[in-house]
Short mmCIF file of C-alpha atoms and ligand atoms in Angstrom, two decimals:
data_model
loop_
_atom_site.label_atom_id
_atom_site.label_comp_id
_atom_site.label_asym_id
_atom_site.label_seq_id
_atom_site.Cartn_x
_atom_site.Cartn_y
_atom_site.Cartn_z
CA MET A 280 163.26 122.60 218.52
CA LEU A 281 164.07 125.22 215.94
CA GLU A 282 164.32 127.83 218.68
CA ILE A 283 166.95 125.72 220.45
CA VAL A 284 168.94 125.29 217.24
CA GLN A 285 168.75 129.03 216.59
CA ARG A 286 169.77 129.88 220.14
CA PHE A 287 172.99 127.85 219.74
CA ALA A 288 173.55 129.17 216.21
CA GLN A 289 173.46 132.74 217.57
CA GLU A 290 176.39 131.84 219.80
CA GLY A 291 178.26 130.19 216.91
CA TYR A 292 177.52 126.53 217.73
CA GLN A 293 175.85 123.70 215.85
CA ILE A 294 174.00 121.07 217.83
CA ASP A 295 174.13 117.31 217.43
CA PRO A 296 170.60 115.73 217.04
CA GLN A 297 170.97 113.62 220.21
CA ALA A 298 172.01 116.65 222.22
CA LEU A 299 169.03 118.51 220.81
CA GLU A 300 166.76 115.64 221.89
CA LEU A 301 168.20 115.78 225.42
CA ILE A 302 167.38 119.47 225.71
CA SER A 303 163.96 119.32 224.14
CA SER A 304 162.87 116.43 226.35
CA TYR A 305 164.23 118.05 229.50
CA SER A 306 161.45 118.71 231.98
CA GLY A 307 163.00 121.71 233.74
CA SER A 308 163.67 125.14 232.34
CA LYS A 309 165.14 124.66 228.89
CA SER A 310 166.46 128.19 228.64
CA ASP A 311 168.23 127.71 231.94
CA LEU A 312 169.81 124.51 230.69
CA ILE A 313 170.89 126.20 227.46
CA VAL A 314 172.54 129.05 229.38
CA ARG A 315 174.33 126.49 231.52
CA VAL A 316 175.60 124.57 228.49
CA LEU A 317 176.69 127.73 226.67
CA ARG A 318 178.55 129.05 229.66
CA SER A 319 180.55 125.85 229.95
CA MET A 320 181.67 125.94 226.31
CA ASP A 321 185.03 127.55 225.62
CA GLY A 322 184.69 128.03 221.87
CA SER A 323 187.11 125.21 221.08
CA VAL A 324 184.47 122.90 219.59
CA ALA A 325 181.90 123.86 216.99
CA VAL A 326 179.29 121.16 217.68
CA ILE A 327 177.45 120.64 220.97
CA ASP A 328 177.30 116.90 221.62
CA PRO A 329 175.23 114.94 224.19
CA SER A 330 178.07 114.91 226.74
CA HIS A 331 178.08 118.72 226.81
CA VAL A 332 174.40 118.63 227.76
CA SER A 333 174.13 115.60 230.01
CA LYS A 334 176.64 116.84 232.57
CA HIS A 335 174.36 119.81 233.22
CA ILE A 336 171.28 117.67 233.53
CA SER A 337 172.88 115.42 236.11
CA VAL A 338 173.59 118.33 238.45
CA LEU A 339 170.16 119.80 238.08
CA PRO A 340 167.89 118.05 240.63
CA GLU A 341 168.55 120.43 243.52
CA ARG A 342 168.30 123.44 241.30
CA SER A 343 165.44 122.39 239.08
CA THR A 344 162.97 123.26 241.80
CA LEU A 345 164.31 126.81 241.59
CA SER A 346 164.31 126.95 237.83
CA GLU A 347 160.77 125.59 237.53
CA LYS A 348 159.27 128.39 239.55
CA PRO A 349 156.75 130.35 237.51
CA LYS A 350 159.02 133.39 237.64
CA GLY A 351 161.24 131.80 234.95
CA PRO A 352 164.95 131.14 234.88
CA ASN A 353 167.04 131.39 237.99
CA LYS A 354 168.32 134.94 237.83
CA LEU A 355 171.44 134.21 239.82
CA GLU A 356 172.72 132.08 236.97
CA ARG A 357 172.47 134.69 234.29
CA PRO A 358 175.75 136.34 233.34
CA GLU A 359 174.05 139.73 232.90
CA HIS A 360 172.95 139.51 236.49
CA GLN A 361 176.47 138.75 237.66
CA GLU A 362 177.78 141.66 235.65
CA ARG A 363 175.20 143.99 237.10
CA LEU A 364 176.07 142.74 240.57
CA ALA A 365 179.73 143.40 239.90
CA LYS A 366 178.86 146.86 238.71
CA GLU A 367 176.59 147.67 241.61
CA THR A 368 179.14 146.59 244.18
CA GLY A 369 181.95 148.17 242.20
CA LYS A 370 183.94 144.97 242.66
CA PRO A 371 185.33 143.05 239.73
CA GLN A 372 184.64 139.35 239.80
CA VAL A 373 187.80 137.43 240.52
CA GLU A 374 187.98 133.85 239.36
CA LEU A 375 190.55 131.85 241.24
CA ASN A 376 190.75 128.81 239.01
CA CYS A 377 194.07 129.93 237.61
CA ASP A 378 195.57 131.41 240.73
CA VAL A 379 197.82 129.58 243.19
CA THR A 380 197.14 131.90 246.15
CA GLY A 381 196.50 129.86 249.28
CA LYS A 382 196.60 126.54 247.46
CA SER A 383 200.20 125.77 246.67
CA THR A 384 200.45 121.99 246.85
CA CYS A 385 204.02 121.11 246.02
CA VAL A 386 206.96 120.17 248.17
CA GLY A 387 209.23 119.67 245.15
CA ASP A 388 209.92 115.95 245.36
CA TYR A 389 210.20 113.63 242.35
CA GLU A 390 206.52 112.65 242.40
CA ASP A 391 205.56 116.31 242.27
CA PHE A 392 207.48 116.77 239.02
CA VAL A 393 205.95 113.65 237.49
CA ARG A 394 202.46 114.76 238.47
CA TYR A 395 203.05 118.31 237.21
CA PHE A 396 204.20 117.16 233.75
CA ARG A 397 201.41 114.57 233.52
CA ASP A 398 198.89 117.29 234.20
CA ARG A 399 200.45 119.54 231.56
CA TYR A 400 200.45 116.67 229.08
CA SER A 401 196.90 115.52 229.66
CA LYS A 402 195.37 119.00 229.58
CA ILE A 403 197.09 119.96 226.33
CA ARG A 404 196.52 116.52 224.85
CA GLU A 405 192.81 117.02 225.32
CA ILE A 406 192.95 120.30 223.41
CA LEU A 407 195.08 118.76 220.65
CA SER A 408 192.89 115.66 220.28
CA ARG A 409 190.04 117.89 219.17
CA ARG A 410 192.22 119.13 216.32
CA LEU A 411 193.53 115.72 215.26
CA VAL A 412 190.08 114.29 214.67
CA ALA A 413 190.75 112.85 211.21
CA ARG A 414 193.03 110.10 212.39
CA PRO A 415 193.30 107.93 215.50
CA ILE A 416 196.04 109.09 217.81
CA GLU A 417 198.58 106.39 218.52
CA SER A 418 200.57 105.82 221.64
CA VAL A 419 204.30 106.21 221.32
CA GLY A 420 204.86 102.70 222.73
CA LYS A 421 202.70 100.93 220.14
CA SER A 422 204.18 99.16 217.09
CA THR A 423 203.11 101.06 214.00
CA ALA A 424 205.77 100.17 211.39
CA GLY A 425 205.26 101.64 207.93
CA ARG A 426 201.99 103.35 208.75
CA GLU A 427 201.14 107.01 208.85
CA VAL A 428 200.36 107.89 212.45
CA SER A 429 199.55 110.89 214.60
CA ILE A 430 201.16 111.23 217.97
CA ILE A 431 200.81 113.73 220.79
CA GLY A 432 204.01 114.09 222.75
CA MET A 433 205.91 116.32 225.11
CA VAL A 434 209.19 117.59 223.66
CA MET A 435 212.02 116.26 225.81
CA ASP A 436 214.73 117.48 223.47
CA VAL A 437 214.93 119.19 220.10
CA ARG A 438 218.14 119.65 218.14
CA THR A 439 219.99 119.64 214.82
CA THR A 440 221.92 116.48 213.92
CA ASN A 441 225.46 116.44 212.49
CA LYS A 442 223.95 115.97 209.04
CA GLY A 443 221.73 119.02 209.45
CA HIS A 444 218.39 117.26 210.07
CA ARG A 445 216.18 118.21 212.98
CA THR A 446 215.13 115.70 215.61
CA MET A 447 212.78 115.83 218.54
CA GLU A 448 212.50 113.33 221.37
CA LEU A 449 208.79 113.04 222.10
CA GLU A 450 207.40 111.40 225.20
CA ASP A 451 203.92 110.28 226.14
CA PRO A 452 202.84 108.12 229.11
CA THR A 453 203.66 104.95 227.12
CA GLY A 454 207.19 105.75 226.02
CA MET A 455 209.55 107.80 223.91
CA ILE A 456 209.99 108.22 220.15
CA THR A 457 212.35 110.21 217.92
CA ALA A 458 210.60 112.48 215.42
CA VAL A 459 212.78 113.37 212.43
CA ILE A 460 212.39 116.39 210.15
CA GLY A 461 214.73 116.08 207.18
CA LYS A 462 216.84 118.94 205.88
CA GLY A 463 214.82 119.17 202.67
CA SER A 464 211.43 118.93 204.34
CA GLU A 465 208.77 121.57 203.69
CA ILE A 466 208.34 121.98 207.42
CA PHE A 467 212.05 122.29 208.17
CA ASP A 468 211.77 125.99 209.17
CA GLN A 469 208.77 125.22 211.37
CA SER A 470 210.93 122.84 213.37
CA TYR A 471 212.75 125.87 214.83
CA GLN A 472 209.46 126.94 216.42
CA VAL A 473 209.44 123.80 218.54
CA VAL A 474 210.55 124.48 222.11
CA PRO A 475 211.53 122.02 224.86
CA ASP A 476 208.77 120.84 227.23
CA GLU A 477 205.87 121.88 225.04
CA VAL A 478 203.17 119.41 224.04
CA LEU A 479 202.45 119.12 220.33
CA GLY A 480 201.05 116.81 217.71
CA VAL A 481 203.06 115.25 214.88
CA THR A 482 201.82 113.28 211.91
CA GLY A 483 204.22 111.14 209.90
CA VAL A 484 205.36 107.69 208.90
CA SER A 485 206.71 105.40 211.57
CA ASP A 486 209.66 103.07 210.89
CA GLY A 487 208.59 100.72 213.66
CA GLY A 488 211.99 101.14 215.29
CA GLY A 489 211.29 104.15 217.45
CA ARG A 490 211.42 106.80 214.73
CA ILE A 491 208.77 108.76 212.93
CA PHE A 492 209.41 110.83 209.78
CA VAL A 493 207.33 113.93 210.31
CA ARG A 494 205.02 115.28 207.62
CA SER A 495 203.25 117.89 209.71
CA LEU A 496 203.40 119.54 213.11
CA LEU A 497 200.32 120.65 214.98
CA TRP A 498 200.15 123.11 217.86
CA PRO A 499 197.09 123.17 220.12
CA ASP A 500 196.36 126.80 219.18
CA MET A 501 193.28 128.88 219.93
CA PRO A 502 189.96 127.83 218.41
CA SER A 503 189.03 129.93 215.39
CA GLN A 504 187.01 132.81 216.59
CA SER A 505 183.39 131.86 217.06
CA ARG A 506 182.25 134.67 219.28
CA PRO A 507 182.27 138.44 219.01
CA LEU A 508 185.41 140.05 220.41
CA GLY A 509 183.75 142.19 223.04
CA GLU A 510 180.54 141.91 225.00
CA GLY A 511 181.52 143.77 228.12
CA HIS A 512 181.11 147.31 229.33
CA GLY A 513 183.30 150.08 230.67
CA TYR A 514 186.99 150.79 230.13
CA ALA A 515 190.04 149.13 231.67
CA LEU A 516 193.51 150.64 232.02
CA LEU A 517 196.33 148.10 231.81
CA THR A 518 199.69 148.76 233.37
CA SER A 519 202.63 146.98 235.01
CA ASP A 520 206.24 147.37 236.16
CA ILE A 521 205.78 150.52 238.21
CA HIS A 522 209.01 149.78 240.13
CA VAL A 523 208.34 152.11 243.06
CA GLY A 524 211.57 152.57 245.02
CA SER A 525 213.80 152.58 241.94
CA LYS A 526 215.60 155.80 241.08
CA TYR A 527 214.28 155.27 237.55
CA PHE A 528 210.60 155.33 238.62
CA MET A 529 208.97 158.22 236.68
CA GLU A 530 207.02 159.88 239.48
CA GLU A 531 206.00 162.97 237.52
CA ALA A 532 204.63 160.96 234.63
CA TRP A 533 202.68 158.79 237.13
CA GLU A 534 201.19 161.94 238.62
CA ARG A 535 200.13 163.17 235.16
CA PHE A 536 198.44 159.80 234.65
CA VAL A 537 196.60 159.99 237.98
CA SER A 538 195.43 163.57 237.31
CA TRP A 539 194.05 162.44 233.97
CA VAL A 540 192.21 159.43 235.45
CA ASN A 541 190.84 161.51 238.28
CA GLY A 542 189.46 164.09 235.88
CA ASP A 543 191.84 166.83 237.06
CA ALA A 544 193.52 167.21 233.68
CA GLU A 545 192.30 168.19 230.25
CA ASP A 546 190.51 165.27 228.63
CA PRO A 547 189.19 166.13 225.18
CA SER A 548 188.38 162.46 224.56
CA GLY A 549 186.10 162.31 227.61
CA LEU A 550 187.40 158.80 228.28
CA ALA A 551 188.81 159.27 231.79
CA SER A 552 185.39 159.33 233.41
CA GLN A 553 184.50 156.02 231.74
CA VAL A 554 187.41 154.09 233.27
CA GLU A 555 186.13 151.44 235.70
CA TYR A 556 189.13 149.14 236.08
CA LEU A 557 192.90 149.26 236.41
CA VAL A 558 195.04 146.13 236.23
CA VAL A 559 198.68 146.04 237.38
CA ALA A 560 200.48 143.00 235.95
CA GLY A 561 203.38 142.81 238.39
CA ASP A 562 206.50 144.64 239.58
CA LEU A 563 204.60 147.15 241.69
CA VAL A 564 207.87 147.90 243.51
CA ASP A 565 211.54 147.49 242.59
CA GLY A 566 212.16 145.20 245.58
CA ILE A 567 215.55 144.53 247.12
CA GLY A 568 218.31 142.10 246.16
CA VAL A 569 216.66 141.25 242.84
CA TYR A 570 219.83 141.75 240.80
CA PRO A 571 223.48 142.35 241.69
CA GLY A 572 224.24 145.97 242.55
CA GLN A 573 220.55 146.94 242.82
CA ASP A 574 221.28 149.00 245.98
CA ALA A 575 222.83 151.72 243.86
CA ASP A 576 219.59 152.03 241.85
CA LEU A 577 217.24 152.34 244.85
CA VAL A 578 215.93 155.58 246.35
CA VAL A 579 213.86 153.59 248.85
CA PRO A 580 216.08 150.77 250.16
CA ASP A 581 213.45 149.19 252.46
CA ILE A 582 210.88 146.90 250.86
CA TYR A 583 208.11 147.71 253.35
CA GLU A 584 208.68 151.40 252.70
CA GLN A 585 208.50 150.71 248.98
CA TYR A 586 205.03 149.15 249.40
CA LYS A 587 203.91 152.05 251.66
CA LYS A 588 204.93 154.46 248.90
CA ALA A 589 203.28 152.29 246.25
CA ALA A 590 200.08 152.31 248.31
CA GLY A 591 200.25 156.11 248.32
CA TYR A 592 200.56 156.23 244.52
CA ILE A 593 197.76 153.70 243.97
CA ASN A 594 195.47 155.19 246.62
CA SER A 595 195.63 158.57 244.88
CA ILE A 596 193.55 157.08 242.04
CA ARG A 597 189.84 157.80 242.40
CA LYS A 598 188.16 155.22 244.65
CA ASP A 599 185.43 154.13 242.28
CA ILE A 600 187.96 152.40 240.03
CA SER A 601 188.40 148.70 240.80
CA ILE A 602 192.10 147.91 240.89
CA ILE A 603 193.56 144.44 240.38
CA ILE A 604 197.18 143.94 241.48
CA SER A 605 199.14 140.85 240.46
CA PRO A 606 202.80 140.28 241.43
CA GLY A 607 206.01 140.10 239.38
CA ASN A 608 209.60 139.01 239.89
CA HIS A 609 210.48 142.22 241.78
CA ASP A 610 207.62 141.79 244.28
CA MET A 611 207.70 140.39 247.80
CA VAL A 612 206.35 136.90 247.07
CA ARG A 613 208.11 133.66 246.17
CA GLN A 614 210.11 133.84 242.95
CA ALA A 615 209.04 130.36 241.85
CA GLU A 616 206.01 130.61 239.63
CA PRO A 617 203.02 130.56 239.79
CA GLN A 618 203.26 133.40 242.30
CA PRO A 619 200.66 133.92 245.02
CA ALA A 620 199.06 137.29 245.78
CA LEU A 621 200.98 139.83 247.89
CA PRO A 622 200.72 139.20 251.64
CA GLU A 623 198.44 141.10 254.01
CA GLU A 624 201.38 142.77 255.75
CA VAL A 625 201.88 144.93 252.67
CA THR A 626 198.37 144.99 251.18
CA ARG A 627 196.74 146.46 254.29
CA ASP A 628 197.91 149.94 253.35
CA PHE A 629 195.92 149.86 250.13
CA ASN A 630 192.35 151.14 249.78
CA SER A 631 189.52 148.61 249.68
CA ASN A 632 189.03 149.07 245.94
CA CYS A 633 192.24 147.04 245.40
CA THR A 634 192.02 143.27 244.83
CA PHE A 635 195.27 141.30 245.12
CA VAL A 636 195.59 138.21 242.95
CA GLY A 637 198.36 135.77 242.05
CA SER A 638 200.30 135.49 238.81
CA PRO A 639 198.90 134.08 236.63
CA ALA A 640 195.30 134.88 237.54
CA ARG A 641 192.00 135.08 235.77
CA VAL A 642 189.70 137.99 236.45
CA THR A 643 186.43 139.05 234.91
CA LEU A 644 186.18 142.79 234.29
CA GLY A 645 182.92 144.27 233.06
CA GLY A 646 181.98 140.86 231.68
CA ILE A 647 185.33 140.30 229.91
CA GLN A 648 187.60 137.40 230.89
CA VAL A 649 191.15 138.61 231.43
CA LEU A 650 194.18 136.39 231.94
CA VAL A 651 196.88 138.31 233.80
CA TYR A 652 200.47 137.05 233.99
CA HIS A 653 203.61 139.06 234.72
CA GLY A 654 205.31 137.49 231.69
CA ARG A 655 208.73 136.37 232.80
CA SER A 656 208.52 133.47 230.35
CA ILE A 657 208.85 136.06 227.55
CA ASP A 658 212.59 136.14 228.37
CA ASP A 659 212.84 132.42 227.57
CA LEU A 660 210.65 132.63 224.47
CA VAL A 661 212.63 135.56 223.03
CA LEU A 662 215.88 133.66 223.54
CA ARG A 663 214.58 130.50 221.94
CA ILE A 664 212.18 131.26 219.08
CA PRO A 665 213.57 132.92 215.93
CA GLY A 666 211.91 136.23 215.03
CA LEU A 667 210.92 137.21 218.58
CA SER A 668 212.30 140.31 220.27
CA TYR A 669 211.83 142.49 223.35
CA GLY A 670 210.65 145.28 221.04
CA GLU A 671 207.55 143.27 220.06
CA PRO A 672 206.50 141.39 223.20
CA GLU A 673 203.02 140.79 221.77
CA LYS A 674 204.56 138.30 219.32
CA ALA A 675 205.96 136.24 222.18
CA MET A 676 202.53 136.39 223.83
CA LEU A 677 200.94 135.00 220.65
CA GLU A 678 203.30 132.05 220.98
CA MET A 679 201.83 131.42 224.44
CA LEU A 680 198.33 131.37 222.96
CA ARG A 681 199.38 129.07 220.12
CA ARG A 682 200.84 126.64 222.64
CA ARG A 683 197.92 127.12 225.07
CA HIS A 684 200.60 127.61 227.73
CA LEU A 685 201.94 130.74 229.45
CA CYS A 686 205.39 129.28 230.08
CA PRO A 687 206.09 126.39 227.72
CA ILE A 688 209.85 126.15 228.37
CA TYR A 689 210.53 124.60 231.76
CA GLY A 690 213.43 125.51 234.00
CA ASN A 691 215.40 128.19 232.15
CA ARG A 692 215.07 131.75 233.46
CA VAL A 693 211.67 131.01 234.98
CA SER A 694 211.58 128.54 237.79
CA ILE A 695 208.23 126.80 237.93
CA ALA A 696 207.17 125.12 241.17
CA PRO A 697 205.79 121.65 240.34
CA GLU A 698 202.27 122.20 241.61
CA HIS A 699 199.94 119.22 241.24
CA GLU A 700 198.15 121.13 238.57
CA ASP A 701 199.75 123.10 235.74
CA HIS A 702 198.33 126.59 236.28
CA TYR A 703 199.90 127.79 233.04
CA VAL A 704 197.78 125.75 230.63
CA ILE A 705 195.30 128.08 228.92
CA GLN A 706 192.34 125.73 229.09
CA LYS A 707 189.66 128.28 228.41
CA PRO A 708 190.59 131.04 225.96
CA PRO A 709 190.38 134.44 227.63
CA SER A 710 189.18 137.54 225.78
CA LEU A 711 192.27 139.43 226.88
CA LEU A 712 195.80 138.32 227.74
CA HIS A 713 197.68 140.94 229.77
CA CYS A 714 201.41 140.68 230.54
CA GLY A 715 204.18 143.06 231.52
CA HIS A 716 207.81 142.40 232.52
CA VAL A 717 209.60 143.43 229.32
CA HIS A 718 208.90 147.17 229.74
CA THR A 719 207.73 147.68 226.16
CA VAL A 720 204.13 148.23 225.10
CA GLY A 721 202.82 145.78 222.51
CA ILE A 722 199.27 145.22 221.32
CA ALA A 723 197.85 142.57 218.98
CA LYS A 724 194.72 140.55 218.26
CA TYR A 725 194.86 136.83 217.69
CA LYS A 726 191.88 134.53 217.03
CA GLY A 727 189.46 136.46 219.17
CA VAL A 728 191.95 137.26 221.94
CA VAL A 729 193.30 140.75 222.53
CA VAL A 730 196.93 140.62 223.59
CA VAL A 731 198.48 143.51 225.52
CA ASN A 732 201.88 144.05 227.05
CA SER A 733 201.52 147.08 229.23
CA GLY A 734 205.01 148.62 229.44
CA THR A 735 206.43 150.30 232.53
CA TRP A 736 206.87 153.43 234.64
CA GLN A 737 210.62 152.93 234.88
CA SER A 738 212.95 154.77 232.51
CA GLN A 739 215.81 152.87 230.87
CA THR A 740 218.15 151.45 233.51
CA ASP A 741 221.91 151.20 233.02
CA PHE A 742 221.51 147.46 232.82
CA GLN A 743 218.90 147.75 230.05
CA LYS A 744 221.16 150.20 228.22
CA LYS A 745 223.91 147.60 228.23
CA MET A 746 221.48 144.92 227.03
CA ASN A 747 220.11 147.31 224.37
CA ILE A 748 216.57 147.03 225.77
CA GLN A 749 214.57 150.16 224.81
CA PRO A 750 211.64 150.55 227.21
CA THR A 751 208.49 152.52 226.37
CA PRO A 752 207.70 154.02 229.79
CA ALA A 753 204.60 155.99 230.84
CA VAL A 754 202.42 154.63 228.03
CA VAL A 755 199.17 153.06 229.25
CA PRO A 756 196.95 150.83 227.10
CA LEU A 757 193.23 151.55 227.58
CA VAL A 758 190.76 148.83 226.57
CA ASP A 759 187.16 149.54 225.65
CA LEU A 760 185.52 146.40 227.05
CA ALA A 761 182.49 146.82 224.78
CA THR A 762 184.46 146.76 221.51
CA MET A 763 187.86 145.47 222.72
CA LYS A 764 189.55 148.35 220.92
CA VAL A 765 192.81 149.34 222.58
CA ARG A 766 194.25 152.87 222.66
CA LYS A 767 197.67 153.91 223.91
CA LEU A 768 197.66 156.85 226.34
CA VAL A 769 200.99 158.66 226.61
CA PHE A 770 202.02 160.43 229.85
CA SER A 771 205.77 160.85 229.30
O1 LIG B 906 212.71 143.17 233.70
C1 LIG B 906 212.80 144.26 232.83
C2 LIG B 906 213.42 143.90 231.53
O2 LIG B 906 214.83 143.72 231.67
C3 LIG B 906 212.92 142.61 230.92
O3 LIG B 906 212.84 142.81 229.52
C4 LIG B 906 213.94 141.59 231.18
C5 LIG B 906 215.20 142.40 231.29
N1 LIG B 906 216.04 141.81 232.30
C6 LIG B 906 215.95 141.99 233.61
N2 LIG B 906 216.90 141.29 234.27
C7 LIG B 906 217.60 140.65 233.32
C8 LIG B 906 218.73 139.77 233.34
N3 LIG B 906 219.33 139.40 234.48
N4 LIG B 906 219.19 139.33 232.16
C9 LIG B 906 218.61 139.69 231.02
N5 LIG B 906 217.56 140.51 230.94
C10 LIG B 906 217.05 140.98 232.07
P1 LIG B 906 212.32 143.38 235.24
O4 LIG B 906 212.05 142.05 235.78
O5 LIG B 906 211.12 144.25 235.26
O6 LIG B 906 213.48 144.07 235.87
FE1 LIG B 907 209.61 145.05 235.59
ZN1 LIG B 908 209.53 141.75 235.73
#
């Protein structure tokens, strides 16, 4: 028994006595069961309860014959084995649970929208309920006059009244309520952090007439860190926004980068030879017709030619690096998000060490879970939340983590297709969140998640000059997957 308790404690979990009983009385391989339970935990709860264990027991019969063999636990289930496999084959593992490629479900009718928002609500509600444990959560539609209540709602509207108070219209499946934050309230400033369409928790006193006077606001947030930051191996280069075909693409800087990776340039750090992965978070090419007057900025006006050239640039990287390529708003896939992976007609020119995924997508690199998303929602977040700017994109990315959602604001710059499932909810915290799009490098750490915006290979465009956007081109973040330390490599 003590061994089981210690095993969970090592991973940062306590175990409920009933759950402990379930494991210790289990007739199959206990260590196998423990691995299974641990792997299904996402760090958002601190105590393992019986439900976390029983769901793994109920699926065991077929497998228990395997796990009871005298040889010990089923090796195929051990993460180290999967990592070794990935290493031996040189292929990163690609998890498709957050990737729309080949499974777009929507046609865009009314029911699709209802289903999409219900899915967003219920997934984030589940995360929030774990944080609102002290008090029962009421439904909006229930009569609760004069009592202090907690409610989880989706923000339909948030604004300032004529008298200078802040109000939010919150909706849950039972109805709608107005949440009021008075001018003099301690949380008045916080109310400006609230964005439309996000799901949050409020605690306050209800007047029984459809209003609640808010005392505190609660975002779903990331669980406090309960696991070490890194447990992987190897190094990963993170980049994005290459914009091949644009007259602003910095070809010479790209070539300096490739010579360094390939070991053809001076490398006093000795790091180049340790690079095993490269991730491109969108905007591989500049595309055509993306913005008015783009023709004048293109040196390659044909999109297929742009991808052929891009393949040339990517294929010049040494072949033992596994390359993940995710699309952006300049790429040749649908503009509505989530975006599927690039089509075969353009990917066939790339070497076999390239894996094409959607945006967003989850990939596992050297044992580290990476969530890749081009990051167009940063435009909406920067516009809406005070204190955010294009110069510090990592701060906008922290707001995604806090909201457990990659694109909380619906229907502004980013058009989201109402898939039956909301692919943007961050159900399981990744170890690394990688975005691009804004063309500035930004790096931060937040509650056990490393956050990287990977800049660009495009120098400042006329348009960006007018908008006063200062890109940081030809800077490549390099992540040590064993320690999760990030360095910036400069090739400009
Ligand atoms: O976007 C590169 C950067 O330029 C990103 O920070 C957004 C900004 N950008 C691009 N287009 C617009 C428009 N139309 N309005 C405002 N800001 C914009 P990329 O998608 O890589 O071109
Ligand atoms: Fe871009
Ligand atoms: Zn972009």
